[in-house]
Structure formats: C-alpha cells, structure tokens
Amino acid sequence: MTDTTELRETVERFWATAEARDWDAFADTLADDVVYTLPQTRERINGKERFVRFNREYPGDWHLRTERVVAEPGQVVTWLRFTVGQEETHALTFFTGDEKGNIATITDFWPEPYEPPASRDHLTALTERC
C-alpha cells in the first residue's frame, strides 16, 4: 500500500494532469488494473486504457478545481468544483493506491444540488452555492 503523502501527491497530480488534458501523464498516475466506479449511475470501468479514454472523450469544455484534499493511510478523498460551460457542480472522489504508488481504485460521487425543506428554516441559514 502507498503511504499517505505519496498517494496524496499522486492524486493531486491526477487532477492537475486531467485539467491540463495531459493524458500520458494522467495515465502514469494509474495502476494498469485501476477500477473506476460511479455508484449513482452504476457504471464501472476496469483498466487504465478504458479509464483514460473515458476522460479523454468526456464532452464539452470542462474544467475542474480542487477544493479540498483529505489524506489518511490507504485513502485520499477530494472535493472538486467541476464546470462545463456555465454549469457548475461538485464531486467527491475516493482513491486508494497500490504498492507502486499508483491509483488502484476511484469511486466518484456527483451529488445534485436541491432546495432544502421549508421545515428546517428555523434551524438553518442558506449560504450562497459553494
């Protein structure tokens, strides 16, 4: 298993190379047998080649910015701000590493924003969209 600092640096490089569209460097962060899972759509992609292609073919002029990185032994979690044109969304991504320091698994959550129930108005204050 990769140590915490090494995996964090690999994940930060993963996002930087994705934003730069440097697909060769992006691929270098991944284990050959990386597994990418999207629980909300029930999709799973197995293997580096397919996962790089998935990202390379993602439509639109998209951009991402890392809001937060949390690293602990064996796992790194990121919070991203992702934009396509004028549309902005957030993602939470969980990573694990392999013994070579590459990313072994990625689990991506893309929550949709929604309006809070009026029944909580007395308990909460609305903030601007993060």
Coordinates of N, CA and C in Angstrom, one line a residue:
M1 N 0.8 -1.2 0.0 CA 0.0 0.0 0.0 C 0.9 1.2 0.0
T2 N 0.4 2.3 -0.7 CA 1.1 3.5 -0.8 C 1.0 4.3 0.5
D3 N 2.1 5.0 0.9 CA 2.0 5.9 2.1 C 1.1 7.1 1.8
T4 N 0.6 7.7 2.9 CA -0.3 8.8 2.8 C 0.2 10.0 2.0
T5 N 1.4 10.4 2.2 CA 2.0 11.5 1.4 C 2.1 11.2 0.0
E6 N 2.6 10.0 -0.3 CA 2.8 9.6 -1.7 C 1.5 9.5 -2.5
L7 N 0.5 8.9 -1.9 CA -0.8 8.8 -2.5 C -1.5 10.2 -2.7
R8 N -1.3 11.1 -1.7 CA -1.9 12.4 -1.9 C -1.2 13.1 -3.0
E9 N 0.1 13.0 -3.2 CA 0.8 13.7 -4.3 C 0.4 13.1 -5.6
T10 N 0.2 11.8 -5.7 CA -0.3 11.1 -6.9 C -1.7 11.6 -7.3
V11 N -2.6 11.7 -6.3 CA -4.0 12.2 -6.6 C -3.9 13.7 -7.0
E12 N -3.1 14.5 -6.4 CA -3.0 15.9 -6.8 C -2.5 16.0 -8.3
R13 N -1.5 15.1 -8.6 CA -1.0 15.1 -10.0 C -2.1 14.5 -10.9
F14 N -2.9 13.6 -10.5 CA -4.0 13.1 -11.3 C -5.0 14.2 -11.7
W15 N -5.4 15.0 -10.7 CA -6.3 16.1 -11.1 C -5.6 17.2 -11.9
A16 N -4.4 17.5 -11.6 CA -3.7 18.5 -12.4 C -3.5 18.1 -13.9
T17 N -3.2 16.8 -14.1 CA -3.0 16.4 -15.5 C -4.3 16.2 -16.2
A18 N -5.4 15.9 -15.4 CA -6.7 15.9 -16.1 C -7.1 17.3 -16.6
E19 N -6.9 18.3 -15.7 CA -7.2 19.6 -16.1 C -6.4 20.1 -17.3
A20 N -5.1 19.7 -17.3 CA -4.2 20.1 -18.4 C -4.4 19.2 -19.7
R21 N -5.3 18.2 -19.6 CA -5.5 17.3 -20.7 C -4.2 16.6 -21.2
D22 N -3.3 16.3 -20.2 CA -2.1 15.7 -20.5 C -2.3 14.2 -20.2
W23 N -2.9 13.5 -21.2 CA -3.4 12.1 -21.0 C -2.3 11.1 -20.7
D24 N -1.1 11.3 -21.2 CA 0.0 10.4 -20.9 C 0.4 10.5 -19.4
A25 N 0.6 11.8 -18.9 CA 0.9 12.0 -17.5 C -0.3 11.5 -16.6
F26 N -1.5 11.7 -17.1 CA -2.7 11.3 -16.3 C -2.6 9.7 -16.2
A27 N -2.3 9.0 -17.3 CA -2.2 7.6 -17.3 C -1.1 7.1 -16.3
D28 N 0.0 7.9 -16.2 CA 1.1 7.5 -15.4 C 0.7 7.5 -13.9
T29 N -0.4 8.1 -13.5 CA -0.8 8.1 -12.1 C -1.6 6.8 -11.7
L30 N -2.0 6.0 -12.8 CA -2.9 4.9 -12.6 C -2.3 3.6 -12.6
A31 N -2.8 2.7 -11.8 CA -2.4 1.2 -11.9 C -3.0 0.7 -13.2
D32 N -2.3 -0.3 -13.8 CA -2.8 -0.9 -15.0 C -4.2 -1.4 -14.9
D33 N -4.5 -2.0 -13.7 CA -5.8 -2.6 -13.4 C -6.7 -1.7 -12.6
V34 N -6.6 -0.4 -12.7 CA -7.4 0.6 -12.0 C -8.9 0.3 -12.2
V35 N -9.7 0.5 -11.1 CA -11.1 0.3 -11.2 C -11.8 1.6 -10.8
Y36 N -12.6 2.1 -11.7 CA -13.3 3.4 -11.6 C -14.8 3.1 -11.4
T37 N -15.4 3.5 -10.3 CA -16.8 3.3 -10.1 C -17.6 4.5 -9.9
L38 N -18.8 4.6 -10.5 CA -19.7 5.7 -10.4 C -21.0 5.1 -9.7
P39 N -21.1 5.1 -8.4 CA -22.3 4.5 -7.8 C -23.7 5.0 -8.2
Q40 N -23.7 6.3 -8.5 CA -25.0 6.9 -8.9 C -25.5 6.4 -10.2
T41 N -24.7 6.1 -11.1 CA -25.1 5.6 -12.5 C -24.8 4.1 -12.6
R42 N -24.3 3.4 -11.6 CA -24.0 2.0 -11.6 C -23.0 1.6 -12.6
E43 N -22.1 2.5 -13.0 CA -21.1 2.2 -14.1 C -19.8 1.8 -13.4
R44 N -19.0 0.9 -14.0 CA -17.7 0.6 -13.6 C -16.8 0.5 -14.8
I45 N -15.6 1.0 -14.7 CA -14.7 0.9 -15.8 C -13.4 0.2 -15.2
N46 N -13.0 -0.8 -15.9 CA -11.9 -1.6 -15.5 C -10.7 -1.4 -16.4
G47 N -9.6 -1.0 -15.9 CA -8.3 -0.8 -16.6 C -8.0 0.6 -17.0
K48 N -6.7 0.8 -17.1 CA -6.1 2.1 -17.3 C -6.6 2.6 -18.7
E49 N -6.4 1.8 -19.8 CA -6.7 2.3 -21.1 C -8.2 2.8 -21.2
R50 N -9.1 2.0 -20.7 CA -10.5 2.4 -20.8 C -10.8 3.7 -20.0
F51 N -10.2 3.8 -18.8 CA -10.5 4.9 -18.0 C -9.9 6.2 -18.6
V52 N -8.7 6.1 -19.1 CA -8.1 7.3 -19.8 C -9.0 7.7 -21.0
R53 N -9.5 6.7 -21.7 CA -10.3 7.0 -22.9 C -11.6 7.7 -22.4
F54 N -12.2 7.2 -21.3 CA -13.4 7.8 -20.7 C -13.2 9.2 -20.5
N55 N -12.1 9.6 -19.9 CA -11.9 11.0 -19.6 C -11.5 11.8 -20.8
R56 N -10.8 11.3 -21.7 CA -10.4 12.0 -22.9 C -11.6 12.3 -23.8
E57 N -12.6 11.4 -23.8 CA -13.8 11.6 -24.6 C -14.9 12.3 -23.9
Y58 N -14.7 12.7 -22.6 CA -15.8 13.4 -21.9 C -16.1 14.7 -22.7
P59 N -17.4 14.9 -23.0 CA -17.8 16.1 -23.8 C -17.7 17.4 -23.2
G60 N -17.6 18.4 -24.0 CA -17.7 19.8 -23.5 C -16.3 20.4 -23.1
D61 N -16.3 21.7 -22.9 CA -15.1 22.4 -22.4 C -15.2 22.4 -20.9
W62 N -14.8 21.3 -20.3 CA -14.9 21.2 -18.9 C -13.6 21.6 -18.2
H63 N -13.8 22.0 -16.9 CA -12.6 22.4 -16.1 C -12.9 22.0 -14.7
L64 N -11.9 21.7 -13.9 CA -12.0 21.4 -12.5 C -11.1 22.1 -11.6
R65 N -11.5 22.3 -10.4 CA -10.6 22.9 -9.4 C -10.8 22.1 -8.1
T66 N -9.7 21.7 -7.5 CA -9.7 21.0 -6.2 C -10.0 22.0 -5.1
E67 N -11.1 21.7 -4.4 CA -11.4 22.5 -3.2 C -10.7 22.0 -1.9
R68 N -10.7 20.7 -1.8 CA -10.1 20.1 -0.6 C -9.6 18.7 -0.8
V69 N -8.5 18.4 -0.2 CA -7.9 17.0 -0.3 C -7.7 16.6 1.2
V70 N -8.2 15.4 1.5 CA -8.0 14.8 2.8 C -7.3 13.4 2.6
A71 N -6.2 13.2 3.2 CA -5.4 12.0 3.1 C -5.3 11.3 4.4
E72 N -5.5 10.0 4.4 CA -5.3 9.2 5.6 C -4.6 7.9 5.1
P73 N -4.1 7.1 5.9 CA -3.4 5.8 5.5 C -4.4 5.0 4.6
G74 N -3.9 4.8 3.3 CA -4.6 4.0 2.4 C -5.7 4.6 1.6
Q75 N -6.0 5.9 1.8 CA -7.1 6.5 1.1 C -6.9 8.0 1.0
V76 N -7.3 8.6 -0.1 CA -7.4 10.0 -0.3 C -8.7 10.4 -0.8
V77 N -9.3 11.5 -0.2 CA -10.6 11.9 -0.7 C -10.5 13.4 -1.2
T78 N -11.1 13.7 -2.3 CA -11.1 15.0 -2.8 C -12.5 15.6 -3.0
W79 N -12.6 16.9 -2.8 CA -13.8 17.6 -3.2 C -13.4 18.5 -4.3
L80 N -14.2 18.4 -5.4 CA -13.9 19.2 -6.6 C -15.0 20.1 -7.0
R81 N -14.7 21.2 -7.6 CA -15.6 22.0 -8.3 C -15.4 21.8 -9.8
F82 N -16.4 21.4 -10.5 CA -16.3 21.0 -11.9 C -17.3 21.8 -12.7
T83 N -16.8 22.4 -13.8 CA -17.6 23.3 -14.6 C -17.5 22.8 -16.1
V84 N -18.7 22.9 -16.7 CA -18.8 22.7 -18.2 C -19.6 23.9 -18.7
G85 N -18.9 24.7 -19.4 CA -19.6 26.0 -19.8 C -20.0 26.8 -18.6
Q86 N -21.2 27.2 -18.5 CA -21.7 27.9 -17.3 C -22.2 27.1 -16.2
E87 N -22.3 25.8 -16.4 CA -22.9 24.8 -15.4 C -21.7 24.4 -14.4
E88 N -22.0 24.5 -13.2 CA -21.1 24.1 -12.1 C -21.7 23.0 -11.2
T89 N -20.8 22.1 -10.9 CA -21.3 21.0 -10.0 C -20.1 20.7 -9.1
H90 N -20.3 19.8 -8.1 CA -19.3 19.4 -7.2 C -19.2 17.9 -7.3
A91 N -18.0 17.4 -6.9 CA -17.8 15.9 -6.9 C -17.0 15.6 -5.7
L92 N -17.3 14.4 -5.1 CA -16.5 13.8 -4.1 C -15.9 12.5 -4.6
T93 N -14.6 12.4 -4.5 CA -13.9 11.3 -5.1 C -13.0 10.6 -4.1
F94 N -13.1 9.3 -4.0 CA -12.3 8.5 -3.0 C -11.3 7.6 -3.8
F95 N -10.1 7.7 -3.4 CA -9.0 7.0 -4.1 C -8.3 6.0 -3.1
T96 N -7.8 4.9 -3.6 CA -6.9 4.0 -2.9 C -5.7 3.8 -3.8
G97 N -4.6 3.5 -3.2 CA -3.4 3.3 -4.0 C -2.9 1.8 -4.0
D98 N -2.0 1.5 -4.9 CA -1.3 0.2 -4.9 C 0.1 0.3 -4.3
E99 N 0.8 -0.8 -4.3 CA 2.1 -0.9 -3.7 C 3.2 -0.1 -4.5
K100 N 2.9 0.3 -5.7 CA 3.8 1.0 -6.6 C 3.6 2.5 -6.5
G101 N 2.6 2.9 -5.7 CA 2.3 4.4 -5.6 C 1.3 4.9 -6.6
N102 N 0.7 4.0 -7.4 CA -0.3 4.4 -8.4 C -1.7 4.3 -7.8
I103 N -2.7 4.9 -8.5 CA -4.1 4.9 -8.0 C -4.7 3.5 -8.5
A104 N -5.2 2.8 -7.5 CA -5.8 1.5 -7.7 C -7.3 1.5 -7.9
T105 N -8.0 2.3 -7.1 CA -9.4 2.4 -7.2 C -9.8 3.9 -7.1
I106 N -10.9 4.2 -7.8 CA -11.5 5.5 -7.8 C -13.0 5.4 -7.7
T107 N -13.6 6.0 -6.7 CA -15.1 6.0 -6.6 C -15.5 7.4 -6.6
D108 N -16.4 7.8 -7.5 CA -16.8 9.1 -7.8 C -18.3 9.4 -7.4
F109 N -18.6 10.4 -6.7 CA -19.9 10.8 -6.4 C -20.2 12.2 -6.9
W110 N -21.2 12.4 -7.7 CA -21.6 13.7 -8.3 C -23.0 14.1 -7.7
P111 N -23.0 14.6 -6.5 CA -24.3 15.0 -5.9 C -25.0 16.2 -6.7
E112 N -26.3 16.1 -6.8 CA -27.1 17.1 -7.4 C -27.6 18.1 -6.3
P113 N -27.4 19.4 -6.5 CA -28.0 20.3 -5.5 C -29.5 20.3 -5.5
Y114 N -30.1 20.6 -4.4 CA -31.5 20.7 -4.2 C -31.9 21.7 -3.2
E115 N -33.1 22.1 -3.2 CA -33.6 23.1 -2.2 C -33.9 22.4 -0.9
P116 N -33.5 23.0 0.2 CA -33.8 22.4 1.5 C -35.3 22.5 1.8
P117 N -35.8 21.5 2.6 CA -37.2 21.5 3.0 C -37.5 22.8 3.9
A118 N -38.6 23.4 3.7 CA -39.0 24.5 4.5 C -39.1 24.2 6.0
S119 N -39.3 23.0 6.3 CA -39.5 22.6 7.7 C -38.2 22.8 8.5
R120 N -37.1 23.0 7.8 CA -35.8 23.3 8.5 C -35.4 24.8 8.6
D121 N -36.3 25.6 8.1 CA -35.9 27.1 8.1 C -35.5 27.6 9.4
H122 N -36.2 27.2 10.5 CA -35.9 27.7 11.8 C -34.6 27.2 12.4
L123 N -33.9 26.2 11.7 CA -32.7 25.6 12.2 C -31.5 26.0 11.3
T124 N -31.7 26.5 10.1 CA -30.6 26.7 9.2 C -30.6 28.1 8.6
A125 N -29.5 28.4 8.0 CA -29.4 29.7 7.3 C -28.8 29.2 5.9
L126 N -29.4 29.8 4.8 CA -28.9 29.4 3.5 C -27.6 30.2 3.2
T127 N -26.7 29.6 2.5 CA -25.5 30.2 2.1 C -25.6 30.2 0.6
E128 N -24.7 31.0 0.0 CA -24.6 31.0 -1.5 C -24.1 29.6 -1.9
R129 N -24.4 29.2 -3.1 CA -23.9 27.9 -3.6 C -22.4 27.9 -3.5
C130 N -21.9 26.8 -2.9 CA -20.4 26.7 -2.8 C -19.7 26.6 -4.1

